[in-house]
Amino acid sequence: MGYYIAKRLLVSVPVILGISLITFLLLNVIPGDPIALMMKEHISPDVVERVRAQMHLDDPAYLRFFRFIWDALHGDFGISYKLNRSVTTLLMDAFPNTLLLAVSGALVSWIIGIPAGVLSAVKKRSLLDNSIMGFSLLGVSIPVFWAGLLFQYIFAMMLGVLPVSGFSGPEYVIMPAIVLGWSSAGTIARLTRSSLLEVMRNDYIRTARAKGNVELQVIVQHALKNAMLPVVTVMALQVAGLLSGAVITESVFGIPGIGRLAVNAIQNRDMPLLQGTVMFTTVLVIVGNLVADVMYSLIDPRIKYD
């Protein structure tokens, strides 16, 4: 297992470098001068050129890219053009908020999705099955920003039971977590249903029933564990995806997380901040994939990595 993990981490290095290079090239292609945006209007061209030289923005592109990679390897993503603060510090300040939101959304997804998928599989082709699948399809289909605005209107404006936006207490997590987890719950429910239906056709399930086990015991002890293998993959990837992709939710609910940092970096052409957020979220996705593979062998001892 240790050799497999080391090999996966080694293979991940070109991926991180490739994504960093693509981000760097795109930022240099987009029109606009980050120094001019940072210093606003009516600034002398001489001052702009002097600041550009101080920030090494007049160096060749390849030199700036390798300087960024070298500094990133030492935990330094540079200084934000707009906020004039260390990008590493900004990421560390924002990451706990994004982590709390992502974990809360994932828990909502699992708590709703797995039981819904099991019930749908047990009661297949029934009214309950059709209702659950319809609700899950609705969650997958509705855009996150629209669901967020709808929840804000109902629970904050009409009922007044939850705050509209912000992130200064537990009550501020409830609504964005439900919005973020609803779409993921639909995917979990549909995957759990299909995987469980496939497993329940196997011979050992019939053997377990023939031994006199009640249906709940057959499902929980024999079928569900094996049916969870593909679901676990999606669950681990969802956490990494929620960590890296909660941009819209953070913007709608005013949450000071990594996604909001990325949006501000794009708007201000803040290259160090955007490169830092992209590399950080890339690492999170890679770690999520690796955790999913490791959990495979923990759930099913038959799976071995050589």
Coordinates of C-alpha atoms in Angstrom, one line a residue:
M1 CA 0.0 0.0 0.0
G2 CA 2.8 2.4 0.9
Y3 CA 4.4 1.8 -2.5
Y4 CA 1.1 2.4 -4.3
I5 CA 0.5 5.7 -2.4
A6 CA 4.1 6.9 -3.2
K7 CA 3.6 6.0 -6.9
R8 CA 0.3 7.9 -7.0
L9 CA 1.8 10.9 -5.4
L10 CA 4.7 10.8 -7.9
V11 CA 2.3 10.6 -10.8
S12 CA 0.4 13.6 -9.5
V13 CA 3.4 15.9 -9.8
P14 CA 3.0 16.3 -13.6
V15 CA -0.7 16.9 -13.2
I16 CA -0.1 19.8 -10.7
L17 CA 2.6 21.3 -13.0
G18 CA 0.4 21.0 -16.1
I19 CA -2.6 22.7 -14.4
S20 CA -0.3 25.4 -13.0
L21 CA 1.1 26.0 -16.5
I22 CA -2.3 26.2 -18.1
T23 CA -3.5 28.7 -15.5
F24 CA -0.4 30.8 -15.9
L25 CA -0.7 30.9 -19.7
L26 CA -4.4 31.8 -19.5
L27 CA -3.7 34.6 -17.1
N28 CA -1.1 36.1 -19.4
V29 CA -3.4 35.9 -22.4
I30 CA -6.4 37.6 -20.8
P31 CA -6.4 41.4 -21.7
G32 CA -5.8 43.9 -19.0
D33 CA -2.9 45.1 -16.8
P34 CA -3.0 43.9 -13.2
I35 CA -0.9 46.8 -12.0
A36 CA -3.2 49.3 -13.6
L37 CA -6.2 47.5 -11.9
M38 CA -4.4 47.5 -8.6
M39 CA -3.4 51.1 -8.7
K40 CA -6.6 52.4 -10.2
E41 CA -6.7 55.3 -12.7
H42 CA -4.7 58.6 -13.0
I43 CA -1.4 56.9 -12.1
S44 CA 1.7 58.0 -13.9
P45 CA 3.1 55.5 -16.4
D46 CA 6.5 55.8 -14.8
V47 CA 5.1 54.7 -11.5
V48 CA 3.3 51.7 -13.1
E49 CA 6.6 50.7 -14.8
R50 CA 8.5 51.0 -11.6
V51 CA 6.0 48.9 -9.7
R52 CA 6.0 46.3 -12.4
A53 CA 9.8 46.1 -12.2
Q54 CA 9.7 45.8 -8.4
M55 CA 7.2 42.9 -8.7
H56 CA 9.3 41.2 -11.5
L57 CA 6.3 41.4 -13.9
D58 CA 8.7 42.6 -16.7
D59 CA 10.7 39.4 -16.5
P60 CA 10.2 36.8 -19.3
A61 CA 7.1 34.6 -18.8
Y62 CA 9.1 31.3 -18.4
L63 CA 11.2 32.9 -15.6
R64 CA 8.1 34.1 -13.7
F65 CA 6.5 30.7 -14.0
F66 CA 9.6 28.8 -12.7
R67 CA 9.9 31.3 -9.9
F68 CA 6.3 30.7 -8.9
I69 CA 6.8 26.9 -8.9
W70 CA 10.0 27.2 -6.9
D71 CA 8.4 29.4 -4.3
A72 CA 5.3 27.2 -4.2
L73 CA 7.4 24.2 -3.3
H74 CA 8.5 26.1 -0.3
G75 CA 4.9 27.0 0.7
D76 CA 5.1 30.6 -0.7
F77 CA 2.4 31.5 -3.3
G78 CA 3.5 35.1 -3.5
I79 CA 1.7 38.3 -2.5
S80 CA -1.8 39.2 -3.6
Y81 CA -1.7 42.2 -5.9
K82 CA -5.1 43.4 -4.7
L83 CA -5.0 42.6 -1.0
N84 CA -1.3 43.1 -0.5
R85 CA -1.2 40.0 1.8
S86 CA 0.5 36.6 1.6
V87 CA -1.5 34.3 -0.6
T88 CA -0.6 31.4 1.7
T89 CA -2.0 33.3 4.7
L90 CA -5.2 34.1 2.7
L91 CA -5.7 30.5 1.8
M92 CA -5.1 29.3 5.4
D93 CA -7.6 31.9 6.7
A94 CA -10.2 30.9 4.1
F95 CA -9.7 27.1 4.1
P96 CA -11.5 26.4 7.5
N97 CA -14.6 28.1 6.2
T98 CA -14.6 26.1 3.0
L99 CA -13.8 22.9 4.8
L100 CA -16.7 23.4 7.2
L101 CA -19.0 24.2 4.3
A102 CA -17.8 21.2 2.3
V103 CA -18.0 18.7 5.1
S104 CA -21.4 20.0 6.1
G105 CA -22.7 19.7 2.5
A106 CA -21.2 16.2 2.2
L107 CA -22.8 15.1 5.4
V108 CA -26.2 16.4 4.2
S109 CA -25.6 14.5 0.9
W110 CA -24.8 11.2 2.6
I111 CA -27.5 11.4 5.3
I112 CA -30.1 12.0 2.6
G113 CA -28.7 10.1 -0.3
I114 CA -27.7 6.7 1.2
P115 CA -31.0 6.0 3.0
A116 CA -33.0 7.3 0.1
G117 CA -31.1 5.0 -2.3
V118 CA -31.6 2.0 0.0
L119 CA -35.3 2.7 0.4
S120 CA -35.7 3.2 -3.4
A121 CA -33.9 -0.1 -4.1
V122 CA -35.9 -2.1 -1.5
K123 CA -39.2 -0.6 -2.8
K124 CA -38.2 -0.6 -6.5
R125 CA -40.9 0.4 -9.0
S126 CA -43.2 1.6 -6.3
L127 CA -44.6 5.1 -5.6
L128 CA -41.9 5.7 -3.0
D129 CA -39.2 4.6 -5.5
N130 CA -40.5 7.0 -8.2
S131 CA -40.8 9.9 -5.7
I132 CA -37.3 9.5 -4.4
M133 CA -35.8 9.3 -7.9
G134 CA -37.8 12.3 -9.0
F135 CA -36.7 14.3 -6.0
S136 CA -33.0 13.3 -6.6
L137 CA -33.3 14.2 -10.3
L138 CA -34.7 17.6 -9.2
G139 CA -31.7 18.1 -6.9
V140 CA -29.2 17.2 -9.7
S141 CA -31.0 19.4 -12.3
I142 CA -31.6 22.6 -10.3
P143 CA -28.6 25.0 -10.5
V144 CA -26.9 25.7 -7.2
F145 CA -27.3 29.4 -7.5
W146 CA -31.0 29.2 -8.1
A147 CA -31.5 26.8 -5.2
G148 CA -29.5 29.1 -3.0
L149 CA -31.7 32.1 -4.0
L150 CA -34.8 30.1 -3.5
F151 CA -33.8 28.9 0.0
Q152 CA -32.9 32.5 0.9
Y153 CA -36.2 33.8 -0.2
I154 CA -38.2 31.0 1.7
F155 CA -36.3 30.5 4.9
A156 CA -34.7 34.0 5.4
M157 CA -37.1 36.4 3.8
M158 CA -40.5 34.7 4.2
L159 CA -40.1 32.6 7.3
G160 CA -37.2 34.5 8.9
V161 CA -35.8 31.4 10.6
L162 CA -32.3 31.5 9.0
P163 CA -29.9 34.3 8.2
V164 CA -29.6 35.4 4.6
S165 CA -25.8 35.4 4.3
G166 CA -22.6 35.6 6.4
F167 CA -20.6 33.0 8.3
S168 CA -20.4 33.9 11.9
G169 CA -22.3 31.1 13.7
P170 CA -23.7 27.6 13.3
E171 CA -27.0 28.9 12.0
Y172 CA -25.2 30.4 9.0
V173 CA -24.0 26.9 7.9
I174 CA -27.4 25.2 7.7
M175 CA -28.8 26.8 4.6
P176 CA -25.7 26.7 2.4
A177 CA -24.9 23.1 3.5
I178 CA -28.4 22.0 2.4
V179 CA -28.1 23.8 -0.9
L180 CA -24.7 22.4 -1.5
G181 CA -25.6 18.8 -0.4
W182 CA -28.9 18.6 -2.2
S183 CA -27.5 18.1 -5.7
S184 CA -24.9 15.7 -4.4
A185 CA -27.5 13.7 -2.5
G186 CA -29.4 13.1 -5.8
T187 CA -26.2 11.5 -7.3
I188 CA -25.6 9.4 -4.1
A189 CA -29.2 8.2 -4.0
R190 CA -29.3 7.1 -7.6
L191 CA -25.9 5.4 -7.4
T192 CA -26.8 3.6 -4.2
R193 CA -30.0 2.3 -5.7
S194 CA -28.4 1.0 -8.8
S195 CA -25.5 -0.6 -7.0
L196 CA -27.7 -2.2 -4.3
L197 CA -30.1 -3.6 -6.9
E198 CA -27.1 -5.2 -8.7
V199 CA -25.7 -6.7 -5.6
M200 CA -29.0 -8.1 -4.4
R201 CA -29.2 -10.3 -7.5
N202 CA -26.1 -12.3 -6.4
D203 CA -26.2 -15.8 -5.1
Y204 CA -24.9 -15.1 -1.7
I205 CA -27.8 -12.8 -1.0
R206 CA -30.2 -15.7 -1.8
T207 CA -28.1 -17.9 0.5
A208 CA -28.4 -15.3 3.3
R209 CA -32.2 -15.2 2.9
A210 CA -32.4 -19.0 2.8
K211 CA -30.6 -19.1 6.2
G212 CA -33.6 -17.3 7.7
N213 CA -32.1 -13.8 8.0
V214 CA -34.7 -11.0 8.0
E215 CA -34.6 -8.7 5.0
L216 CA -33.1 -5.8 7.0
Q217 CA -30.3 -7.9 8.2
V218 CA -29.6 -9.2 4.7
I219 CA -29.5 -5.7 3.3
V220 CA -27.3 -4.1 6.0
Q221 CA -24.9 -7.0 6.8
H222 CA -24.5 -8.6 3.4
A223 CA -25.7 -6.4 0.5
L224 CA -25.0 -2.8 1.5
K225 CA -21.3 -3.2 2.3
N226 CA -20.5 -4.5 -1.2
A227 CA -22.9 -2.1 -2.8
M228 CA -21.0 0.8 -1.2
L229 CA -17.8 0.3 -3.2
P230 CA -18.7 2.6 -6.1
V231 CA -20.6 4.9 -3.8
V232 CA -17.5 5.4 -1.6
T233 CA -15.6 6.6 -4.7
V234 CA -18.2 9.2 -5.4
M235 CA -18.3 10.2 -1.8
A236 CA -14.6 10.8 -1.5
L237 CA -14.5 12.7 -4.8
Q238 CA -17.5 14.8 -3.7
V239 CA -15.7 16.0 -0.6
A240 CA -12.7 17.1 -2.8
G241 CA -15.1 18.5 -5.4
L242 CA -17.1 20.4 -2.8
L243 CA -13.8 21.8 -1.3
S244 CA -12.7 23.0 -4.7
G245 CA -16.1 23.8 -6.3
A246 CA -18.1 25.6 -3.7
V247 CA -17.5 28.9 -5.6
I248 CA -21.1 29.6 -6.4
T249 CA -22.4 28.7 -2.9
E250 CA -19.8 30.9 -1.2
S251 CA -20.7 33.8 -3.5
V252 CA -24.5 33.5 -3.0
F253 CA -24.2 33.2 0.8
G254 CA -21.3 35.6 1.3
I255 CA -19.0 33.0 2.8
P256 CA -15.3 34.0 3.0
G257 CA -13.9 30.8 1.6
I258 CA -11.4 29.7 -1.1
G259 CA -14.1 29.9 -3.8
R260 CA -14.8 33.6 -3.0
L261 CA -11.0 34.2 -3.1
A262 CA -10.8 32.7 -6.5
V263 CA -13.7 34.9 -7.8
N264 CA -12.1 38.0 -6.5
A265 CA -8.8 37.0 -8.0
I266 CA -10.4 36.5 -11.4
Q267 CA -12.2 39.9 -11.2
N268 CA -8.9 41.7 -10.3
R269 CA -6.5 39.6 -12.4
D270 CA -4.7 38.8 -9.2
M271 CA -2.4 36.2 -10.6
P272 CA -0.6 35.1 -7.4
L273 CA -4.0 34.6 -5.6
L274 CA -5.6 32.8 -8.5
Q275 CA -2.6 30.5 -9.1
G276 CA -2.5 29.7 -5.4
T277 CA -6.2 28.8 -5.2
V278 CA -5.9 26.7 -8.4
M279 CA -2.9 24.8 -7.1
F280 CA -4.4 24.3 -3.7
T281 CA -7.7 23.0 -5.0
T282 CA -5.9 20.7 -7.4
V283 CA -4.0 19.1 -4.5
L284 CA -7.3 18.6 -2.7
V285 CA -8.8 16.8 -5.7
I286 CA -5.8 14.6 -6.0
V287 CA -5.8 13.7 -2.3
G288 CA -9.6 13.0 -2.6
N289 CA -8.9 10.5 -5.4
L290 CA -6.1 8.8 -3.4
V291 CA -8.4 8.5 -0.3
A292 CA -11.1 6.9 -2.4
D293 CA -8.6 4.2 -3.6
V294 CA -7.3 3.6 -0.1
M295 CA -10.9 3.2 1.3
Y296 CA -11.6 0.6 -1.4
S297 CA -9.2 -1.8 0.3
L298 CA -10.5 -1.0 3.7
I299 CA -14.1 -1.8 2.7
D300 CA -13.3 -4.9 0.6
P301 CA -10.2 -6.8 1.8
R302 CA -10.2 -8.7 -1.6
I303 CA -8.9 -5.5 -3.3
K304 CA -5.1 -5.3 -3.1
Y305 CA -2.7 -2.8 -4.5
D306 CA 0.6 -4.0 -5.8

